[in-house]
């Protein structure tokens, strides 16, 4: 009976604490600019548990929306695989998390927006690419320890040329791309250890090729956009065709982007037929001082495993 009561209280607290998006359930037409900003993003309201108590939580549209944002804002695609207490000491395992640490939102097409946290490689530098991130070894250490604990990085030159290292600074190379992230929460549990709520979330990572998305030309008319839309639908992969089937009319007239349509289908749980590339289970808590996740473990499982 106590566990049922705890579960009910959790749902009440979630309902109050997850009203963090200034978006309607059905996205409005003609959206532009910054669709999502981290300024409106708040952590989960802590569940009322006693030390040692735990609860399984049924995913709801609000929770799926929350974890869609959490995974995208914090670039969970780049989380290293590690068991609790066995964090990696290899700098490359954290490199892309570090590069995307300043993400604070995304636009209507899903392109990330962020504030640069690091210095830039100067022109004519013998290391890295001009304008890329330049990160002091001490800053690297501090960021990793803030999110992963007492990690002693084995600072070293990367032979794969993801970065340069001169013993004091890391220098990024130009090139590469950040994939669109489409995560659906499929399972969630919470446990109170001492005075801290620990969450374990399981998420499906859906594979979509954003380079094949139809992009509405707002400088043209709906009629002028029709040939490009028809071609995109004709060439769509099966999972993307499901999105066009559900939102095609609005996408065709520029009322909603493909990215926003996929997000809404994930929020609504309309993902039957979406291709699961991998499944992520991440255990974490929210750092009360920073409001950011502190990671305890992360495990990836490919869909064909």
mmCIF file of C-alpha atoms in Angstrom:
data_model
loop_
_atom_site.group_PDB
_atom_site.id
_atom_site.type_symbol
_atom_site.label_atom_id
_atom_site.label_comp_id
_atom_site.label_asym_id
_atom_site.label_seq_id
_atom_site.Cartn_x
_atom_site.Cartn_y
_atom_site.Cartn_z
ATOM 1 C CA UNK A 1 0.000 0.000 0.000
ATOM 2 C CA UNK A 2 2.854 2.337 0.844
ATOM 3 C CA UNK A 3 4.467 1.744 -2.543
ATOM 4 C CA UNK A 4 1.190 2.550 -4.322
ATOM 5 C CA UNK A 5 0.889 5.774 -2.330
ATOM 6 C CA UNK A 6 4.473 6.721 -3.139
ATOM 7 C CA UNK A 7 3.802 6.073 -6.829
ATOM 8 C CA UNK A 8 0.690 8.265 -6.767
ATOM 9 C CA UNK A 9 2.582 11.074 -5.027
ATOM 10 C CA UNK A 10 5.321 10.818 -7.639
ATOM 11 C CA UNK A 11 2.824 11.252 -10.463
ATOM 12 C CA UNK A 12 1.363 14.310 -8.744
ATOM 13 C CA UNK A 13 4.786 15.836 -8.292
ATOM 14 C CA UNK A 14 5.716 15.076 -11.903
ATOM 15 C CA UNK A 15 2.525 16.705 -13.149
ATOM 16 C CA UNK A 16 3.441 19.854 -11.235
ATOM 17 C CA UNK A 17 7.147 19.785 -11.986
ATOM 18 C CA UNK A 18 7.110 18.895 -15.672
ATOM 19 C CA UNK A 19 5.236 21.936 -16.945
ATOM 20 C CA UNK A 20 8.480 23.280 -18.331
ATOM 21 C CA UNK A 21 7.742 23.585 -22.028
ATOM 22 C CA UNK A 22 5.950 26.553 -23.536
ATOM 23 C CA UNK A 23 4.595 24.261 -26.278
ATOM 24 C CA UNK A 24 1.146 22.908 -26.953
ATOM 25 C CA UNK A 25 0.511 19.169 -27.289
ATOM 26 C CA UNK A 26 -0.096 19.739 -30.983
ATOM 27 C CA UNK A 27 2.660 22.088 -32.221
ATOM 28 C CA UNK A 28 1.368 25.274 -33.785
ATOM 29 C CA UNK A 29 1.857 25.972 -37.474
ATOM 30 C CA UNK A 30 4.435 28.370 -38.896
ATOM 31 C CA UNK A 31 6.979 28.001 -36.109
ATOM 32 C CA UNK A 32 10.311 29.706 -36.576
ATOM 33 C CA UNK A 33 13.383 30.659 -34.587
ATOM 34 C CA UNK A 34 14.314 28.906 -31.372
ATOM 35 C CA UNK A 35 11.637 26.260 -30.809
ATOM 36 C CA UNK A 36 13.184 25.013 -27.583
ATOM 37 C CA UNK A 37 15.354 26.887 -25.099
ATOM 38 C CA UNK A 38 17.044 25.402 -22.060
ATOM 39 C CA UNK A 39 15.913 28.475 -20.130
ATOM 40 C CA UNK A 40 12.497 26.794 -19.919
ATOM 41 C CA UNK A 41 13.910 23.398 -18.979
ATOM 42 C CA UNK A 42 13.685 22.298 -15.354
ATOM 43 C CA UNK A 43 14.833 19.066 -13.696
ATOM 44 C CA UNK A 44 12.347 16.494 -12.533
ATOM 45 C CA UNK A 45 10.693 17.426 -9.273
ATOM 46 C CA UNK A 46 12.245 15.054 -6.693
ATOM 47 C CA UNK A 47 9.971 12.178 -5.833
ATOM 48 C CA UNK A 48 8.956 11.804 -2.190
ATOM 49 C CA UNK A 49 10.764 8.638 -1.128
ATOM 50 C CA UNK A 50 12.330 7.446 2.077
ATOM 51 C CA UNK A 51 15.965 6.284 2.018
ATOM 52 C CA UNK A 52 16.116 2.819 0.513
ATOM 53 C CA UNK A 53 12.735 3.102 -1.222
ATOM 54 C CA UNK A 54 12.366 2.800 -4.982
ATOM 55 C CA UNK A 55 9.573 3.066 -7.509
ATOM 56 C CA UNK A 56 8.966 2.123 -11.134
ATOM 57 C CA UNK A 57 7.440 4.959 -13.135
ATOM 58 C CA UNK A 58 5.224 4.564 -16.174
ATOM 59 C CA UNK A 59 6.386 6.770 -19.062
ATOM 60 C CA UNK A 60 3.881 9.530 -19.836
ATOM 61 C CA UNK A 61 3.846 12.093 -22.673
ATOM 62 C CA UNK A 62 5.314 14.642 -20.250
ATOM 63 C CA UNK A 63 8.131 12.297 -19.281
ATOM 64 C CA UNK A 64 8.844 11.375 -22.901
ATOM 65 C CA UNK A 65 9.044 15.091 -23.696
ATOM 66 C CA UNK A 66 11.357 15.670 -20.747
ATOM 67 C CA UNK A 67 13.769 12.894 -21.723
ATOM 68 C CA UNK A 68 13.701 13.854 -25.397
ATOM 69 C CA UNK A 69 15.009 17.263 -24.311
ATOM 70 C CA UNK A 70 17.414 15.869 -21.712
ATOM 71 C CA UNK A 71 19.066 13.531 -24.208
ATOM 72 C CA UNK A 72 19.366 16.198 -26.877
ATOM 73 C CA UNK A 73 20.574 19.027 -24.636
ATOM 74 C CA UNK A 74 23.222 16.891 -22.970
ATOM 75 C CA UNK A 75 24.290 14.953 -26.077
ATOM 76 C CA UNK A 76 23.613 11.507 -24.634
ATOM 77 C CA UNK A 77 24.630 10.035 -27.989
ATOM 78 C CA UNK A 78 28.223 10.592 -26.813
ATOM 79 C CA UNK A 79 27.965 9.108 -23.317
ATOM 80 C CA UNK A 80 30.770 6.594 -22.792
ATOM 81 C CA UNK A 81 29.915 3.039 -21.822
ATOM 82 C CA UNK A 82 30.825 2.474 -18.172
ATOM 83 C CA UNK A 83 29.675 0.580 -15.096
ATOM 84 C CA UNK A 84 29.182 2.299 -11.763
ATOM 85 C CA UNK A 85 32.553 3.124 -10.231
ATOM 86 C CA UNK A 86 34.382 2.237 -13.453
ATOM 87 C CA UNK A 87 34.541 5.548 -15.305
ATOM 88 C CA UNK A 88 36.774 5.813 -18.329
ATOM 89 C CA UNK A 89 40.034 7.733 -17.971
ATOM 90 C CA UNK A 90 40.473 8.118 -21.743
ATOM 91 C CA UNK A 91 39.958 11.767 -22.834
ATOM 92 C CA UNK A 92 38.440 10.840 -26.201
ATOM 93 C CA UNK A 93 35.499 9.179 -24.418
ATOM 94 C CA UNK A 94 34.445 12.626 -23.183
ATOM 95 C CA UNK A 95 35.630 14.768 -26.075
ATOM 96 C CA UNK A 96 32.334 15.280 -27.920
ATOM 97 C CA UNK A 97 30.377 15.706 -24.694
ATOM 98 C CA UNK A 98 32.829 18.469 -23.894
ATOM 99 C CA UNK A 99 32.454 20.110 -27.304
ATOM 100 C CA UNK A 100 28.654 20.221 -27.016
ATOM 101 C CA UNK A 101 28.568 21.252 -23.350
ATOM 102 C CA UNK A 102 27.247 24.724 -24.234
ATOM 103 C CA UNK A 103 24.069 23.578 -26.015
ATOM 104 C CA UNK A 104 21.108 25.654 -24.811
ATOM 105 C CA UNK A 105 18.374 24.881 -27.319
ATOM 106 C CA UNK A 106 17.504 24.034 -30.901
ATOM 107 C CA UNK A 107 15.602 25.569 -33.775
ATOM 108 C CA UNK A 108 12.533 24.324 -35.650
ATOM 109 C CA UNK A 109 14.635 21.974 -37.777
ATOM 110 C CA UNK A 110 16.449 20.451 -34.795
ATOM 111 C CA UNK A 111 19.738 22.260 -35.309
ATOM 112 C CA UNK A 112 21.432 22.852 -31.978
ATOM 113 C CA UNK A 113 22.111 26.304 -30.605
ATOM 114 C CA UNK A 114 24.742 26.888 -27.975
ATOM 115 C CA UNK A 115 27.015 29.302 -26.196
ATOM 116 C CA UNK A 116 30.724 28.695 -26.636
ATOM 117 C CA UNK A 117 32.265 27.698 -23.305
ATOM 118 C CA UNK A 118 35.804 27.322 -24.571
ATOM 119 C CA UNK A 119 38.459 29.462 -26.213
ATOM 120 C CA UNK A 120 39.060 29.243 -29.971
ATOM 121 C CA UNK A 121 42.163 27.972 -31.709
ATOM 122 C CA UNK A 122 43.946 31.103 -32.992
ATOM 123 C CA UNK A 123 44.849 31.672 -36.612
ATOM 124 C CA UNK A 124 48.142 30.184 -37.735
ATOM 125 C CA UNK A 125 48.251 27.804 -34.770
ATOM 126 C CA UNK A 126 50.419 24.742 -35.277
ATOM 127 C CA UNK A 127 47.694 22.750 -33.483
ATOM 128 C CA UNK A 128 44.114 21.992 -34.476
ATOM 129 C CA UNK A 129 42.001 24.098 -36.846
ATOM 130 C CA UNK A 130 41.544 27.842 -36.599
ATOM 131 C CA UNK A 131 38.299 28.711 -34.828
ATOM 132 C CA UNK A 132 37.816 25.243 -33.327
ATOM 133 C CA UNK A 133 37.564 24.658 -29.580
ATOM 134 C CA UNK A 134 40.686 25.126 -27.486
ATOM 135 C CA UNK A 135 40.318 23.620 -24.005
ATOM 136 C CA UNK A 136 42.825 23.761 -21.169
ATOM 137 C CA UNK A 137 43.721 20.454 -19.550
ATOM 138 C CA UNK A 138 42.554 21.837 -16.201
ATOM 139 C CA UNK A 139 39.158 22.791 -17.699
ATOM 140 C CA UNK A 140 38.842 19.322 -19.198
ATOM 141 C CA UNK A 141 39.503 17.750 -15.789
ATOM 142 C CA UNK A 142 37.069 20.043 -14.010
ATOM 143 C CA UNK A 143 34.206 19.412 -16.452
ATOM 144 C CA UNK A 144 34.600 15.632 -16.412
ATOM 145 C CA UNK A 145 34.810 15.493 -12.620
ATOM 146 C CA UNK A 146 31.728 17.686 -12.308
ATOM 147 C CA UNK A 147 29.682 15.218 -14.388
ATOM 148 C CA UNK A 148 31.368 11.840 -13.783
ATOM 149 C CA UNK A 149 33.068 12.012 -10.398
ATOM 150 C CA UNK A 150 36.645 11.509 -9.266
ATOM 151 C CA UNK A 151 38.090 10.699 -12.686
ATOM 152 C CA UNK A 152 41.830 11.028 -13.242
ATOM 153 C CA UNK A 153 42.146 11.522 -16.986
ATOM 154 C CA UNK A 154 45.148 10.033 -18.743
ATOM 155 C CA UNK A 155 45.913 13.112 -20.809
ATOM 156 C CA UNK A 156 47.510 12.126 -24.090
ATOM 157 C CA UNK A 157 47.838 12.876 -27.775
ATOM 158 C CA UNK A 158 45.086 11.307 -29.872
ATOM 159 C CA UNK A 159 46.505 9.302 -32.744
ATOM 160 C CA UNK A 160 43.104 9.340 -34.490
ATOM 161 C CA UNK A 161 43.370 13.120 -34.914
ATOM 162 C CA UNK A 162 40.117 14.013 -33.206
ATOM 163 C CA UNK A 163 42.142 16.629 -31.369
ATOM 164 C CA UNK A 164 45.678 17.909 -30.841
ATOM 165 C CA UNK A 165 47.264 18.101 -27.397
ATOM 166 C CA UNK A 166 50.408 20.019 -26.445
ATOM 167 C CA UNK A 167 50.548 18.968 -22.800
ATOM 168 C CA UNK A 168 48.535 21.980 -21.609
ATOM 169 C CA UNK A 169 45.716 22.527 -24.125
ATOM 170 C CA UNK A 170 43.478 20.398 -26.305
ATOM 171 C CA UNK A 171 42.870 21.752 -29.823
ATOM 172 C CA UNK A 172 39.911 20.659 -31.913
ATOM 173 C CA UNK A 173 39.899 19.897 -35.613
ATOM 174 C CA UNK A 174 37.308 21.277 -37.995
ATOM 175 C CA UNK A 175 34.862 18.914 -39.631
ATOM 176 C CA UNK A 176 32.475 16.231 -38.496
ATOM 177 C CA UNK A 177 28.816 16.618 -37.688
ATOM 178 C CA UNK A 178 26.485 16.212 -34.730
ATOM 179 C CA UNK A 179 23.636 13.811 -35.471
ATOM 180 C CA UNK A 180 20.037 14.651 -34.678
ATOM 181 C CA UNK A 181 18.989 12.797 -31.547
ATOM 182 C CA UNK A 182 15.590 11.138 -31.260
ATOM 183 C CA UNK A 183 15.171 9.444 -27.889
ATOM 184 C CA UNK A 184 12.038 7.870 -26.460
ATOM 185 C CA UNK A 185 11.823 7.020 -22.783
ATOM 186 C CA UNK A 186 10.673 3.398 -22.442
ATOM 187 C CA UNK A 187 11.325 2.699 -18.746
ATOM 188 C CA UNK A 188 12.135 4.758 -15.669
ATOM 189 C CA UNK A 189 12.828 4.049 -12.029
ATOM 190 C CA UNK A 190 13.739 6.217 -9.063
ATOM 191 C CA UNK A 191 15.530 5.207 -5.881
ATOM 192 C CA UNK A 192 16.454 7.238 -2.835
ATOM 193 C CA UNK A 193 19.978 6.628 -1.587
ATOM 194 C CA UNK A 194 20.810 8.699 1.497
ATOM 195 C CA UNK A 195 19.300 12.088 0.649
ATOM 196 C CA UNK A 196 19.587 11.810 -3.140
ATOM 197 C CA UNK A 197 17.133 10.580 -5.786
ATOM 198 C CA UNK A 198 18.830 8.331 -8.341
ATOM 199 C CA UNK A 199 17.093 7.850 -11.694
ATOM 200 C CA UNK A 200 17.620 4.960 -14.097
ATOM 201 C CA UNK A 201 16.207 5.713 -17.531
ATOM 202 C CA UNK A 202 16.007 3.410 -20.542
ATOM 203 C CA UNK A 203 15.602 5.052 -23.915
ATOM 204 C CA UNK A 204 15.236 3.958 -27.517
ATOM 205 C CA UNK A 205 17.532 5.759 -29.929
ATOM 206 C CA UNK A 206 15.704 6.046 -33.255
ATOM 207 C CA UNK A 207 17.630 6.214 -36.504
ATOM 208 C CA UNK A 208 16.596 9.009 -38.840
ATOM 209 C CA UNK A 209 18.694 10.487 -41.621
ATOM 210 C CA UNK A 210 18.164 14.222 -41.243
ATOM 211 C CA UNK A 211 19.891 14.838 -44.563
ATOM 212 C CA UNK A 212 16.896 13.304 -46.331
ATOM 213 C CA UNK A 213 14.285 15.418 -44.506
ATOM 214 C CA UNK A 214 12.046 17.700 -46.543
ATOM 215 C CA UNK A 215 12.829 21.300 -45.644
ATOM 216 C CA UNK A 216 10.159 23.853 -46.486
ATOM 217 C CA UNK A 217 11.386 26.900 -48.409
ATOM 218 C CA UNK A 218 9.650 29.762 -46.619
ATOM 219 C CA UNK A 219 10.603 32.159 -49.409
ATOM 220 C CA UNK A 220 8.400 30.217 -51.810
ATOM 221 C CA UNK A 221 4.711 29.353 -51.925
ATOM 222 C CA UNK A 222 3.159 26.052 -50.873
ATOM 223 C CA UNK A 223 2.651 25.229 -54.533
ATOM 224 C CA UNK A 224 6.301 25.899 -55.314
ATOM 225 C CA UNK A 225 7.322 23.532 -52.489
ATOM 226 C CA UNK A 226 5.169 20.630 -53.683
ATOM 227 C CA UNK A 227 7.638 19.022 -56.137
ATOM 228 C CA UNK A 228 10.389 18.891 -53.491
ATOM 229 C CA UNK A 229 7.950 17.531 -50.925
ATOM 230 C CA UNK A 230 6.679 14.844 -53.301
ATOM 231 C CA UNK A 231 10.246 13.795 -54.078
ATOM 232 C CA UNK A 232 11.129 13.604 -50.373
ATOM 233 C CA UNK A 233 8.113 11.416 -49.651
ATOM 234 C CA UNK A 234 8.837 9.183 -52.622
ATOM 235 C CA UNK A 235 12.444 8.616 -51.485
ATOM 236 C CA UNK A 236 11.682 8.314 -47.761
ATOM 237 C CA UNK A 237 12.816 5.346 -45.717
ATOM 238 C CA UNK A 238 9.946 3.335 -44.171
ATOM 239 C CA UNK A 239 10.210 4.948 -40.724
ATOM 240 C CA UNK A 240 10.285 8.446 -42.199
ATOM 241 C CA UNK A 241 7.315 7.620 -44.404
ATOM 242 C CA UNK A 242 5.349 7.039 -41.193
ATOM 243 C CA UNK A 243 6.082 10.641 -40.237
ATOM 244 C CA UNK A 244 4.898 11.918 -43.614
ATOM 245 C CA UNK A 245 1.767 9.783 -43.299
ATOM 246 C CA UNK A 246 0.975 11.346 -39.914
ATOM 247 C CA UNK A 247 2.019 14.958 -40.552
ATOM 248 C CA UNK A 248 2.419 15.203 -44.317
ATOM 249 C CA UNK A 249 -0.221 17.867 -44.916
ATOM 250 C CA UNK A 250 1.258 20.195 -42.309
ATOM 251 C CA UNK A 251 4.830 19.476 -43.381
ATOM 252 C CA UNK A 252 3.953 20.159 -47.013
ATOM 253 C CA UNK A 253 2.569 23.610 -46.242
ATOM 254 C CA UNK A 254 5.401 24.550 -43.876
ATOM 255 C CA UNK A 255 3.256 24.325 -40.762
ATOM 256 C CA UNK A 256 5.621 21.971 -38.953
ATOM 257 C CA UNK A 257 9.138 20.724 -39.629
ATOM 258 C CA UNK A 258 10.010 17.050 -39.967
ATOM 259 C CA UNK A 259 12.099 17.300 -36.797
ATOM 260 C CA UNK A 260 9.172 18.657 -34.779
ATOM 261 C CA UNK A 261 6.828 16.053 -36.233
ATOM 262 C CA UNK A 262 9.149 13.213 -35.147
ATOM 263 C CA UNK A 263 9.457 14.751 -31.691
ATOM 264 C CA UNK A 264 5.682 14.962 -31.353
ATOM 265 C CA UNK A 265 5.221 11.343 -32.410
ATOM 266 C CA UNK A 266 7.761 10.310 -29.763
ATOM 267 C CA UNK A 267 5.967 12.385 -27.120
ATOM 268 C CA UNK A 268 2.661 10.773 -28.104
ATOM 269 C CA UNK A 269 4.179 7.279 -28.108
ATOM 270 C CA UNK A 270 3.344 6.812 -31.802
ATOM 271 C CA UNK A 271 6.615 5.103 -32.624
ATOM 272 C CA UNK A 272 5.580 1.674 -33.877
ATOM 273 C CA UNK A 273 7.619 1.176 -37.029
ATOM 274 C CA UNK A 274 10.439 3.536 -36.000
ATOM 275 C CA UNK A 275 13.848 1.919 -36.447
ATOM 276 C CA UNK A 276 15.678 1.453 -33.134
ATOM 277 C CA UNK A 277 19.381 1.916 -33.697
ATOM 278 C CA UNK A 278 20.348 1.234 -30.091
ATOM 279 C CA UNK A 279 19.007 1.348 -26.575
ATOM 280 C CA UNK A 280 20.580 3.441 -23.821
ATOM 281 C CA UNK A 281 20.275 2.861 -20.099
ATOM 282 C CA UNK A 282 21.664 5.716 -18.034
ATOM 283 C CA UNK A 283 21.806 6.008 -14.262
ATOM 284 C CA UNK A 284 22.200 9.518 -12.917
ATOM 285 C CA UNK A 285 21.062 12.162 -10.488
ATOM 286 C CA UNK A 286 20.600 15.891 -10.866
ATOM 287 C CA UNK A 287 23.370 17.970 -9.312
ATOM 288 C CA UNK A 288 21.521 20.452 -7.108
ATOM 289 C CA UNK A 289 24.195 23.120 -7.537
ATOM 290 C CA UNK A 290 24.430 23.017 -11.327
ATOM 291 C CA UNK A 291 21.013 21.584 -12.269
ATOM 292 C CA UNK A 292 22.832 19.205 -14.631
ATOM 293 C CA UNK A 293 23.048 15.402 -14.702
ATOM 294 C CA UNK A 294 25.758 13.609 -12.766
ATOM 295 C CA UNK A 295 26.324 10.221 -14.383
ATOM 296 C CA UNK A 296 26.711 6.998 -12.413
ATOM 297 C CA UNK A 297 26.654 4.511 -15.292
ATOM 298 C CA UNK A 298 25.743 4.241 -18.955
ATOM 299 C CA UNK A 299 25.135 1.140 -21.047
ATOM 300 C CA UNK A 300 24.484 0.891 -24.769
ATOM 301 C CA UNK A 301 22.877 -2.076 -26.473
ATOM 302 C CA UNK A 302 22.634 -2.268 -30.249
ATOM 303 C CA UNK A 303 19.298 -3.274 -31.706
ATOM 304 C CA UNK A 304 20.837 -6.384 -33.318
ATOM 305 C CA UNK A 305 22.544 -7.601 -30.125
#
